[in-house]
Coordinates of C-alpha atoms and ligand atoms in Angstrom, one line a residue:
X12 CA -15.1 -2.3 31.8
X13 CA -17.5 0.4 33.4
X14 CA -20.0 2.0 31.1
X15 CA -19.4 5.7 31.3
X16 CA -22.3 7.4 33.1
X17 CA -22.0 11.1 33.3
X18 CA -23.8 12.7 36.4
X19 CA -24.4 16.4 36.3
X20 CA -26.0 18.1 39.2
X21 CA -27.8 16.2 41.9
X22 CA -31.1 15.8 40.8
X23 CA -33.1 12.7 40.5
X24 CA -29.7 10.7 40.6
X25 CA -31.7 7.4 40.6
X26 CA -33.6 8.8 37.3
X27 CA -30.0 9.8 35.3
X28 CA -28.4 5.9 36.3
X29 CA -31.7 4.8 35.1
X30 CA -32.0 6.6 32.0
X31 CA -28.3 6.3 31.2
X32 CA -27.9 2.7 31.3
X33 CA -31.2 2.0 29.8
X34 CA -30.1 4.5 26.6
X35 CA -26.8 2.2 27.0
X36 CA -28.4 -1.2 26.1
X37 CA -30.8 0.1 23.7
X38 CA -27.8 1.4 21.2
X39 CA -26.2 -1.4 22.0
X40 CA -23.3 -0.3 24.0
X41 CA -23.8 -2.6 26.4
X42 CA -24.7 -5.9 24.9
X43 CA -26.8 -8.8 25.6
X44 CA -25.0 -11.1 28.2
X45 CA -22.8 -8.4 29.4
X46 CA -21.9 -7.8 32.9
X47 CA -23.5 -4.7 34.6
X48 CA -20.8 -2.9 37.0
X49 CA -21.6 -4.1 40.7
X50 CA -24.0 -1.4 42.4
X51 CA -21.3 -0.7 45.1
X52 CA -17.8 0.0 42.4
X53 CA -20.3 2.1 40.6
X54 CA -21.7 3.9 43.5
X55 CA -18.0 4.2 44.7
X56 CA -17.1 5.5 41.0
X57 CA -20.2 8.3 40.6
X58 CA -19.9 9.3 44.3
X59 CA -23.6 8.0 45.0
X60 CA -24.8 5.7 47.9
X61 CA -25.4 2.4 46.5
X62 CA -29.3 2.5 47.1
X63 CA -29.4 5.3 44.2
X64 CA -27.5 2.2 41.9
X65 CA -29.2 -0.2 43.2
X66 CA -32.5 1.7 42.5
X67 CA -31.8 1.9 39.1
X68 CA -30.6 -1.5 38.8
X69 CA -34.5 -2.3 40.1
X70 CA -35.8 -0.4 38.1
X71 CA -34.3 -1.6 35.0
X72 CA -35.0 -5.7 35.9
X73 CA -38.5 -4.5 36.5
X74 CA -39.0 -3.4 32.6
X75 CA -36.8 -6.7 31.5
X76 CA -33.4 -4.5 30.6
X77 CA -31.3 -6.4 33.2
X78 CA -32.0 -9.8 35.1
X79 CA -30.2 -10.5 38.1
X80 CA -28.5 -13.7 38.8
X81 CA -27.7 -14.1 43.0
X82 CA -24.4 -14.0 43.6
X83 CA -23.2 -14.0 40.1
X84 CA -24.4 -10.3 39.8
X85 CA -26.5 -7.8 37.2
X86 CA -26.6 -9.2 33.4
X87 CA -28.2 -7.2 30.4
X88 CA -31.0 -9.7 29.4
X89 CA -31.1 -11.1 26.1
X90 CA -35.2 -10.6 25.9
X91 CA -37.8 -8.6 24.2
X92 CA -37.2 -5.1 25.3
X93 CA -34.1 -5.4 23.0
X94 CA -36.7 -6.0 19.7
X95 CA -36.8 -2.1 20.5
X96 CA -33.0 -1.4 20.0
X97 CA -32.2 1.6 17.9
X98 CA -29.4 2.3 16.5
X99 CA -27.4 4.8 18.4
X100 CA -28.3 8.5 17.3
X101 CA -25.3 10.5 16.9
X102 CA -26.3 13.8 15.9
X103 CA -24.4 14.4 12.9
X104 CA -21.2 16.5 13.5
X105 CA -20.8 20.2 11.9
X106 CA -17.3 19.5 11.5
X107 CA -16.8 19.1 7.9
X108 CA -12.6 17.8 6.5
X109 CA -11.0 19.9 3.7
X110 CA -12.2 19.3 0.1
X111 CA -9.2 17.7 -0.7
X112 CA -10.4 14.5 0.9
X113 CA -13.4 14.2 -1.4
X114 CA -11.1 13.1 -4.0
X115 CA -9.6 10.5 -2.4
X116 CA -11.1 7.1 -2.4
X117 CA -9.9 4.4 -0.1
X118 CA -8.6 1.3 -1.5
X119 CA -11.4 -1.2 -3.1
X120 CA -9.3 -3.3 -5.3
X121 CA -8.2 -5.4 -2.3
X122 CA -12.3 -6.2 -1.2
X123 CA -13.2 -8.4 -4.2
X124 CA -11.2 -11.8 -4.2
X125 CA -11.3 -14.1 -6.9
X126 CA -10.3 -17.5 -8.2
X127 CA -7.7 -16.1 -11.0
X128 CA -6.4 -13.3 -8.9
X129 CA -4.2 -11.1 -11.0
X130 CA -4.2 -8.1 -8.9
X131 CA -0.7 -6.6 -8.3
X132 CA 1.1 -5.6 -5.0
X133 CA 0.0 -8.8 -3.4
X134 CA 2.6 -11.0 -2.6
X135 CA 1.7 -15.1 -1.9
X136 CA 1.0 -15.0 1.7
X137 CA 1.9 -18.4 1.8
X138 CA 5.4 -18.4 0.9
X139 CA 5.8 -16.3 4.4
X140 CA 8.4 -17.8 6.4
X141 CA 5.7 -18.4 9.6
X142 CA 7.4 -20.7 11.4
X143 CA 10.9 -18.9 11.8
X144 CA 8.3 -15.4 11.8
X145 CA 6.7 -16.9 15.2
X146 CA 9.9 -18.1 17.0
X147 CA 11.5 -14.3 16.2
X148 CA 8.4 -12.6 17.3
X149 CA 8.4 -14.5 20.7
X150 CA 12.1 -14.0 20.7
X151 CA 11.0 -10.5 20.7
X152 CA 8.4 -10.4 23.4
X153 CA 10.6 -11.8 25.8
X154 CA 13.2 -8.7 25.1
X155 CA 10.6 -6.8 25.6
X156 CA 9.4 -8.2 29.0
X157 CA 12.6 -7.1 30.4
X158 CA 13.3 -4.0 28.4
X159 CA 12.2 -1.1 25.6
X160 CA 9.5 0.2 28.6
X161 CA 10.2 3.8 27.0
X162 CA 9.8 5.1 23.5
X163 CA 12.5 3.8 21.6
X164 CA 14.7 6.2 18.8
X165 CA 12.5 7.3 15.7
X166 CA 14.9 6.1 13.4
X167 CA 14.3 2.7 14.2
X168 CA 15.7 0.2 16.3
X169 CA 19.7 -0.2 15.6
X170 CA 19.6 -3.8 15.1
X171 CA 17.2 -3.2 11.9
X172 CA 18.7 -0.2 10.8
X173 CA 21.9 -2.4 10.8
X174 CA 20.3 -5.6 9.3
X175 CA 18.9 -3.0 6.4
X176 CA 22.0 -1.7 5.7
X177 CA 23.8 -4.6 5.6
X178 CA 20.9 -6.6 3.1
X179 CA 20.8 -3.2 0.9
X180 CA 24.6 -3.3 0.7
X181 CA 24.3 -7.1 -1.0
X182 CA 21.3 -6.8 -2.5
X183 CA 21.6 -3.4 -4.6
X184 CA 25.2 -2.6 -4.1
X185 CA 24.1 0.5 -1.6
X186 CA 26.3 2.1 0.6
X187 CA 25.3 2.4 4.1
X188 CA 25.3 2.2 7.8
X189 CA 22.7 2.0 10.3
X190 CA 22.9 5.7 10.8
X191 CA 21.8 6.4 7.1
X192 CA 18.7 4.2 7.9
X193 CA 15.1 5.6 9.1
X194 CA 13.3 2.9 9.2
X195 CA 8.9 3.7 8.8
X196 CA 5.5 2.1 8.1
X197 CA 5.8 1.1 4.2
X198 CA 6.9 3.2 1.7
X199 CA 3.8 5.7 1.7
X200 CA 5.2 6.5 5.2
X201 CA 8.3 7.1 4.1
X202 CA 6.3 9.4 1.2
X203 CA 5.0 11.2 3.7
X204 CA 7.4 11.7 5.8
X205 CA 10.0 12.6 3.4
X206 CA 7.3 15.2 1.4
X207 CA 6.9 16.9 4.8
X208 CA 10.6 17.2 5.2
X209 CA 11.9 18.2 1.4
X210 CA 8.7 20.5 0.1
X211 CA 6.2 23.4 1.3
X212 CA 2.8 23.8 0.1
X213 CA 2.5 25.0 -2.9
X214 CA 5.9 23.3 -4.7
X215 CA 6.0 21.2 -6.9
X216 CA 6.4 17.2 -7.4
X217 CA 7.1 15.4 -10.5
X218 CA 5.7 12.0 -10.6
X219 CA 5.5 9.5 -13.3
X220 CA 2.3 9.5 -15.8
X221 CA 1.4 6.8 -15.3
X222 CA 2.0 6.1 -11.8
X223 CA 1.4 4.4 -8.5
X224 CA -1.4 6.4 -7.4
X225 CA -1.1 6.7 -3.5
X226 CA 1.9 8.7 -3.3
X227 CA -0.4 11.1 -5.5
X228 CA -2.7 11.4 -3.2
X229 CA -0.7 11.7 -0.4
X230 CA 1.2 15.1 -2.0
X231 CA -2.0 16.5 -3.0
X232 CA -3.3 16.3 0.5
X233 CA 0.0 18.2 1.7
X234 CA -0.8 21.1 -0.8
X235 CA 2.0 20.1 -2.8
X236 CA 1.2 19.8 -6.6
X237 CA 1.7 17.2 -8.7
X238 CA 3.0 17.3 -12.1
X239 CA 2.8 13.7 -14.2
X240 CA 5.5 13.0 -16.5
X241 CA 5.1 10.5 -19.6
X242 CA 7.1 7.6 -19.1
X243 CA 8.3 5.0 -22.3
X244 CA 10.6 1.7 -22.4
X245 CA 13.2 3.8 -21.0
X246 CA 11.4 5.0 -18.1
X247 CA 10.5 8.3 -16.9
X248 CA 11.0 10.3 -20.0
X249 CA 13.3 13.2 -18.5
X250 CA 13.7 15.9 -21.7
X251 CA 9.7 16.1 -20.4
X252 CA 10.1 17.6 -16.7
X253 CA 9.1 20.8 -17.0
X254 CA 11.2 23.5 -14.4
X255 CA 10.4 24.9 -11.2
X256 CA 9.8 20.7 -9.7
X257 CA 11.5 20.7 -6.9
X258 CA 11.3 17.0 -6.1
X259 CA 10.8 14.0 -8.3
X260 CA 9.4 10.6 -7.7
X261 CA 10.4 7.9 -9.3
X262 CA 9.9 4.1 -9.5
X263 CA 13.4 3.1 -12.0
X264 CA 13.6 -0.4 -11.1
X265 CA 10.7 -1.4 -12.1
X266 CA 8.3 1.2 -13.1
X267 CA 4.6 0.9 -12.0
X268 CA 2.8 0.2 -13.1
X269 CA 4.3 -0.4 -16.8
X270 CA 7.1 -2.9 -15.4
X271 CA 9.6 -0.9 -17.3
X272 CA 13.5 -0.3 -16.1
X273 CA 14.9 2.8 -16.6
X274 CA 18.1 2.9 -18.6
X275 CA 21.5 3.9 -17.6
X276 CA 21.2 6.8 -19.8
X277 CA 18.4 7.9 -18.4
X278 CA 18.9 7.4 -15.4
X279 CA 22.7 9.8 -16.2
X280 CA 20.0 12.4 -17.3
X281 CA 17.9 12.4 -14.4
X282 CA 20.6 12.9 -12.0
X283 CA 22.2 15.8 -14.2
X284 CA 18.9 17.3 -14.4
X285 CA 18.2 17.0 -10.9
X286 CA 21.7 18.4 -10.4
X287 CA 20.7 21.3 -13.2
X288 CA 17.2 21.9 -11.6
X289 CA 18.5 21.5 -8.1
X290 CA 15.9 19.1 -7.3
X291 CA 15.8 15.8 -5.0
X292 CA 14.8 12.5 -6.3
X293 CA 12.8 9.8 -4.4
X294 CA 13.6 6.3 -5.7
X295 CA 11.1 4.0 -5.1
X296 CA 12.4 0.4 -5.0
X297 CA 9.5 -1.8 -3.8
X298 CA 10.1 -4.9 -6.0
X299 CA 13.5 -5.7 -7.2
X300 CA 14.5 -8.0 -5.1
X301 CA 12.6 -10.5 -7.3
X302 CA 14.2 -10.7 -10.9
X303 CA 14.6 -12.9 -13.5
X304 CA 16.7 -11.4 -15.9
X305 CA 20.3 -10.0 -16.5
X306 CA 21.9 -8.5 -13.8
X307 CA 20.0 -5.6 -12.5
X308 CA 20.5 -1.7 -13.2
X309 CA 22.6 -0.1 -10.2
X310 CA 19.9 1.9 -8.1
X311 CA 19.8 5.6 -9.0
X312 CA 21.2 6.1 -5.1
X313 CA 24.4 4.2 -6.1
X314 CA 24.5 6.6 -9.2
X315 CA 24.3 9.7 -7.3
X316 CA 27.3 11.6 -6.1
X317 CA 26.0 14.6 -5.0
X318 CA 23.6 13.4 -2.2
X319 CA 20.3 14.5 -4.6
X320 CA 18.8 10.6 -4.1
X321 CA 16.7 9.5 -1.5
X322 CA 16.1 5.7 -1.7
X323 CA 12.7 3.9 -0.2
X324 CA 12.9 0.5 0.8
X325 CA 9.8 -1.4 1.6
X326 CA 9.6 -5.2 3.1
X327 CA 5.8 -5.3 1.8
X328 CA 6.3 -7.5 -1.6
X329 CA 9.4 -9.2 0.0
X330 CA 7.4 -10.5 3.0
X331 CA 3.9 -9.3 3.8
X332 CA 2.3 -5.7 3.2
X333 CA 0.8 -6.0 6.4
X334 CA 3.8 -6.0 8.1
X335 CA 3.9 -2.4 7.0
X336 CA 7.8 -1.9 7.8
X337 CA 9.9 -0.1 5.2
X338 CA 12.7 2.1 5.5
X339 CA 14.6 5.7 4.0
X340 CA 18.5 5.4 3.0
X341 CA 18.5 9.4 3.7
X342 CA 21.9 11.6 2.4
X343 CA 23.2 12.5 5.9
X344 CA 22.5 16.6 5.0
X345 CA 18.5 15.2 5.7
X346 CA 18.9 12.6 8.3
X347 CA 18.3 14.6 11.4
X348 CA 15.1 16.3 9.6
X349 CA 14.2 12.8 8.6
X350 CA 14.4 11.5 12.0
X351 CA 12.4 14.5 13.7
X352 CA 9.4 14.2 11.0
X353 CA 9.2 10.7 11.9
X354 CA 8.9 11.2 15.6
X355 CA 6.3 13.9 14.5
X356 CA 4.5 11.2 12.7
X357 CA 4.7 8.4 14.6
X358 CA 7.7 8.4 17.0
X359 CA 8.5 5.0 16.2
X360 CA 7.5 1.8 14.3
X361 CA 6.5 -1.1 16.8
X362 CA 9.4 -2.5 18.1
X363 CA 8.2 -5.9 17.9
X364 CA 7.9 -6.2 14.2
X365 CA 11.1 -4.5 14.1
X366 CA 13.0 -6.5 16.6
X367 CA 11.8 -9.6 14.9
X368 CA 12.6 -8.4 11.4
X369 CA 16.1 -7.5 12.6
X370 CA 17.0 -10.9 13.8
X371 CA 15.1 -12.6 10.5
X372 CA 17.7 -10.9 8.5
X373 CA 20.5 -11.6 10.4
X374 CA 19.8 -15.1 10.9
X375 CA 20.2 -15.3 7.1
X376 CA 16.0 -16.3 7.1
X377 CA 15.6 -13.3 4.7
X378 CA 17.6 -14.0 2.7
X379 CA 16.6 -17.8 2.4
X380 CA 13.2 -16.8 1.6
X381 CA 13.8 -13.9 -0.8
X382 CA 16.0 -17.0 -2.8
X383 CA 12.9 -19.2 -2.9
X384 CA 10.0 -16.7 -3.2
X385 CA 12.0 -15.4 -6.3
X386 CA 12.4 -19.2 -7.8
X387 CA 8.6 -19.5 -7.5
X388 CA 7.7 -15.9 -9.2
X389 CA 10.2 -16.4 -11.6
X390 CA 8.1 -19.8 -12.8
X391 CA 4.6 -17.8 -12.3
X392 CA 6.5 -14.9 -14.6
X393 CA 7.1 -17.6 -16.9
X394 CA 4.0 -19.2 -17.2
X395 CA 2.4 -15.6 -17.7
X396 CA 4.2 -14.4 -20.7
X397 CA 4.3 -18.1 -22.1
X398 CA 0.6 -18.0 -21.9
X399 CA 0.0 -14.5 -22.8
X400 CA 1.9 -15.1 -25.7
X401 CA 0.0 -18.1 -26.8
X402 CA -3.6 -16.9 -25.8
X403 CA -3.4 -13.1 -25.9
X404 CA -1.4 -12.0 -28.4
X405 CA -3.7 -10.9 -31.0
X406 CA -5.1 -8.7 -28.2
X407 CA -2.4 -7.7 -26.2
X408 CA 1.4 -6.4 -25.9
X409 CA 3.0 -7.4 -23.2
X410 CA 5.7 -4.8 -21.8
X411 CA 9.1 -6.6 -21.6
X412 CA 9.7 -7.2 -17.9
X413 CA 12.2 -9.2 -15.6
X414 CA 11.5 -7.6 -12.6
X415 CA 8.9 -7.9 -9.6
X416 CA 5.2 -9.2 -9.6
X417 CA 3.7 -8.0 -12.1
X418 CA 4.0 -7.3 -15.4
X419 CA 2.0 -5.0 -17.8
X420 CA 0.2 -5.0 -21.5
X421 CA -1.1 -2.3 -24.4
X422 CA -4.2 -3.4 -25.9
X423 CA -3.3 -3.5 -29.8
X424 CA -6.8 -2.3 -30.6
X425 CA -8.9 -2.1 -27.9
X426 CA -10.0 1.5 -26.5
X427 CA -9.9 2.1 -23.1
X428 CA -13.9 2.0 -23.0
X429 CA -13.4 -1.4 -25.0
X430 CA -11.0 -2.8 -22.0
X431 CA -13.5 -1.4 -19.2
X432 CA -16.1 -3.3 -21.1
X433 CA -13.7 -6.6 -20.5
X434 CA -12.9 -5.7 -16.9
X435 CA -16.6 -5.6 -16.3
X436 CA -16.8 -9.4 -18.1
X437 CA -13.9 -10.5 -15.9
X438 CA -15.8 -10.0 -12.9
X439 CA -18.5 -13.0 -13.9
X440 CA -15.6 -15.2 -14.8
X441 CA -13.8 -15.1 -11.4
X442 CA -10.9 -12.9 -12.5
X443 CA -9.7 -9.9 -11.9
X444 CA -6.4 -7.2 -13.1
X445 CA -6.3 -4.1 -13.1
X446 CA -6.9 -1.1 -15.7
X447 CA -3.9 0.1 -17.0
X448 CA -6.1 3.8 -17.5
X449 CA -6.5 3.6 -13.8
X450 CA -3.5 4.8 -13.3
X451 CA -3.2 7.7 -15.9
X452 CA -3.0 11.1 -14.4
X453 CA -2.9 13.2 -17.7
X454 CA -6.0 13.5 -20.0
X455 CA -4.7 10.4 -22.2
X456 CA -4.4 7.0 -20.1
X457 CA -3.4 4.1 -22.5
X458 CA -5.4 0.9 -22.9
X459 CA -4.2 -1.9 -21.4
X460 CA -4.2 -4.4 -18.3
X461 CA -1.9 -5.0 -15.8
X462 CA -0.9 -8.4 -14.2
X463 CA 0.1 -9.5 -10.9
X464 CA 1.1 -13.0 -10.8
X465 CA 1.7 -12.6 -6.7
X466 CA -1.5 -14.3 -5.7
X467 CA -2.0 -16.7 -8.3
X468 CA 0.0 -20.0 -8.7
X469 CA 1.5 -20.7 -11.7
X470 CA -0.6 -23.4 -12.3
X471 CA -4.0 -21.5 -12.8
X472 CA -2.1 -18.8 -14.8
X473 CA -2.7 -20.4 -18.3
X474 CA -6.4 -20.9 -17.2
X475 CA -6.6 -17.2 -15.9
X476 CA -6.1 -16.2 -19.2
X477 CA -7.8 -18.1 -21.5
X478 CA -10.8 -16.8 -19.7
X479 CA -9.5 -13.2 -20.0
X480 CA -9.3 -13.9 -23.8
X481 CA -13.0 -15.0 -23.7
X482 CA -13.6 -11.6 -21.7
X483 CA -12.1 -9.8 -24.9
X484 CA -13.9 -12.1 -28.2
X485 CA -17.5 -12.0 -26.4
Ligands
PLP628 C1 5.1 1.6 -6.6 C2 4.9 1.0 -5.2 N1 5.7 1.4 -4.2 C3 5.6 1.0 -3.0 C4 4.7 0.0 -2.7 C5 4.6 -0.5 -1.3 O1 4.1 0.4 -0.4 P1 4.1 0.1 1.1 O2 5.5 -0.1 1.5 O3 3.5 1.4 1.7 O4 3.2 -1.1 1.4 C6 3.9 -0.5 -3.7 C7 2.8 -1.5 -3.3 O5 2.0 -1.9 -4.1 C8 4.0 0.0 -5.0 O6 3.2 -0.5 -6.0

């Protein structure tokens, strides 16, 4: 590609390539090895006669910048008047973001690996079906070749939207067609999108206390505030909304990070409240397609009569987060908003990933894999609360939980300093959870860990945590 080189005026001409290119290699914009434009495109391109280039090209070889191979053409050099590089010397911008990003942290938890890897919201990369994933996606470029040379429909490509509907209709019972699906980038997409459609700045959002943080974040940055609601065994704890919420979020199937289903009662009282309060609910059903329980509670969408229930869909724990496809079942009195703030946001997901999801469902794949993925947690499940039980439970409460990846524990009597004190000991033993307090938005978080068993195998599980048990006695 050819390096930008700005000309203005027409003074010393040779002097500006000069300087230009020399500034160029010093920062390291153009690297060692690299290909310097031939003199006569870049004469053609900054309207110069190619003896001003070629001057500067001179010039340059001269001091050692460039060496020039005949016939093969103008290289930087890889020699000593590089020892002098800088680094390039942006002065630094006056343009400051609004204070509500100092707050937000980007995501650390997923930089530190380790051999007994309890972290949640990672599912075993592994059990990815990557052979049937590469035929589909090729499958998919080929359609493309030939078509889809134009932005495609925001709500998602119809063969997904039909392929979700149809695996939401078995899976969880819910009714819908394609043209109830929007289909998005992960579930904080969807977040986003559907904040932007259902609240103005200023309202506010019930969320559950505690709670998966991003969608937190996310609200706060839209000026929306954010009220967090205790949550128990039952789930969210709904005689505790206060009024005036005109939206709540909610994760029933298997609250997170506590691992906790919410009961059919309580799920009855959320929907009259919401009904009483005139407020929408956002279910949040990232995980329950792995279970290992009784039959699991009808989603809060299936419930709803009164189109108050916005279900959110993500293929991040069934296949891969980094697929980052999930997808809305929107009450048709949104759709059309729905469908314009996601063209706002992003017009459209790529319609690779989505073609080649489409035809993985369809082909009955999904489903294949969902069936052994779940076989496998449900042994790595087992294994956790067999061992937890054996080695942990002088220390530790496991929440009862048949749902998902992870599952979660109340210290008996350690503080919440006391378990910080353990996380930090983890770190020299090769493990790593998470902080049950790191996910507290009140002023009381609980003391506890959480457990992913999504990137461990169930083999190493036992030996994860007798080392977490030495974290606690020394
Ligand atoms: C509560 C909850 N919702 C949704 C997701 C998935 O988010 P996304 O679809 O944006 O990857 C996660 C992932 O960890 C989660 O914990």
């Amino acid at each position: 590609m050819a390096i930008h080189v700005s000309l203005v005026g027409r003074k010393d001409l040779k002097g500006e390539v000069y300087r230009q290119l020399r500034a160029a290699i010093r920062t390291g914009q153009l690297r060692p090895g690299e290909h310097l434009t031939p003199s006569r495109e870049l004469a053609q391109a900054l309207a110069v006669s190619r003896s001003t280039v070629v001057a500067a090209y001179d010039r340059l070889a001269a001091e050692g910048f460039v060496t020039t191979q005949p016939g093969a053409g103008t290289f930087v050099s890889e020699g000593p008047a590089h020892a002098k590089r800088e680094a390039r010397r942006r002065s630094d911008s006056v343009l400051r973001s609004r204070p509500v990003w100092n707050a937000i942290e980007l995501p650390t938890a997923f930089d530190r690996p380790a051999r007994f890897d309890f972290r949640t919201g990672i599912p075993d990369a592994s059990l990815f079906p990557h052979q049937a994933w590469r035929r589909l996606v090729a499958r998919a470029l080929r359609v493309a070749e030939k078509a889809e040379r134009v932005y495609q429909h925001p709500a998602g490509q119809f063969s997904l939207r039909s392929a979700i509907a149809h695996h939401v209709g078995i899976s969880r019972g819910i009714e819908a067609s394609a043209d109830d699906i929007i289909v998005t980038s992960g579930t904080q997409q969807a977040l986003d999108i559907l904040a932007r459609v259902l609240l103005s700045p200023g309202d506010r959002i019930a969320v559950e206390d505690p709670g998966y943080e991003p969608p937190r974040h996310l609200f706060h940055s839209l000026g929306i505030r954010v009220i967090g609601v205790p949550v128990d065994q039952h789930g969210l704890v709904v005689d505790a909304l206060p009024d005036r919420i005109r939206a709540v979020y909610v994760t029933p199937s298997h609250q997170y990070p506590l691992g906790v289903t919410m009961s059919l009662t309580r799920r009855r009282a959320l929907l009259a409240w919401a009904e009483r309060n005139d407020a929408a609910i956002i279910e949040d059903d990232y995980d329950s397609e792995f279970r290992f329980g009784d039959r699991p509670l009808d989603p809060l969408q299936t419930l709803d009569t009164r189109g108050r229930v916005i279900y959110v869909g993500s293929f991040s724990k069934t296949l891969l987060p980094t697929v980052r496809l999930g997808f809305v079942v929107a009450p048709r009195s949104l759709r059309l908003a729905i469908q314009k703030a996601a063209f706002i946001s992003h017009w459209h997901a790529p319609t690779l990933t989505q073609n080649a999801l489409a035809d993985l469902i369809e082909s009955g794949e999904f489903a294949r894999h969902i069936r052994r993925a779940n076989r496998i947690y449900r042994d790595r499940h087992e294994a956790l609360v067999n061992a937890a039980s054996r080695v942990l439970s002088d220390h530790l409460e496991l929440v009862p939980s048949t749902t998902g990846l992870h599952v979660a524990a109340l210290a008996r009597t350690a503080s919440v300093k006391q378990i910080d004190t353990v996380f930090s000991r983890a770190a020299q033993a090769d493990l790593i959870f998470h902080r049950l307090s790191a996910f507290a938005i009140g002023g009381s978080p609980r003391a506890g860990i959480v457990l992913g068993y999504g990137a461990i195998p169930a083999e190493r599980i036992p030996e994860g945590l007798r080392r977490l048990r030495r974290c606690f006695d020394s």
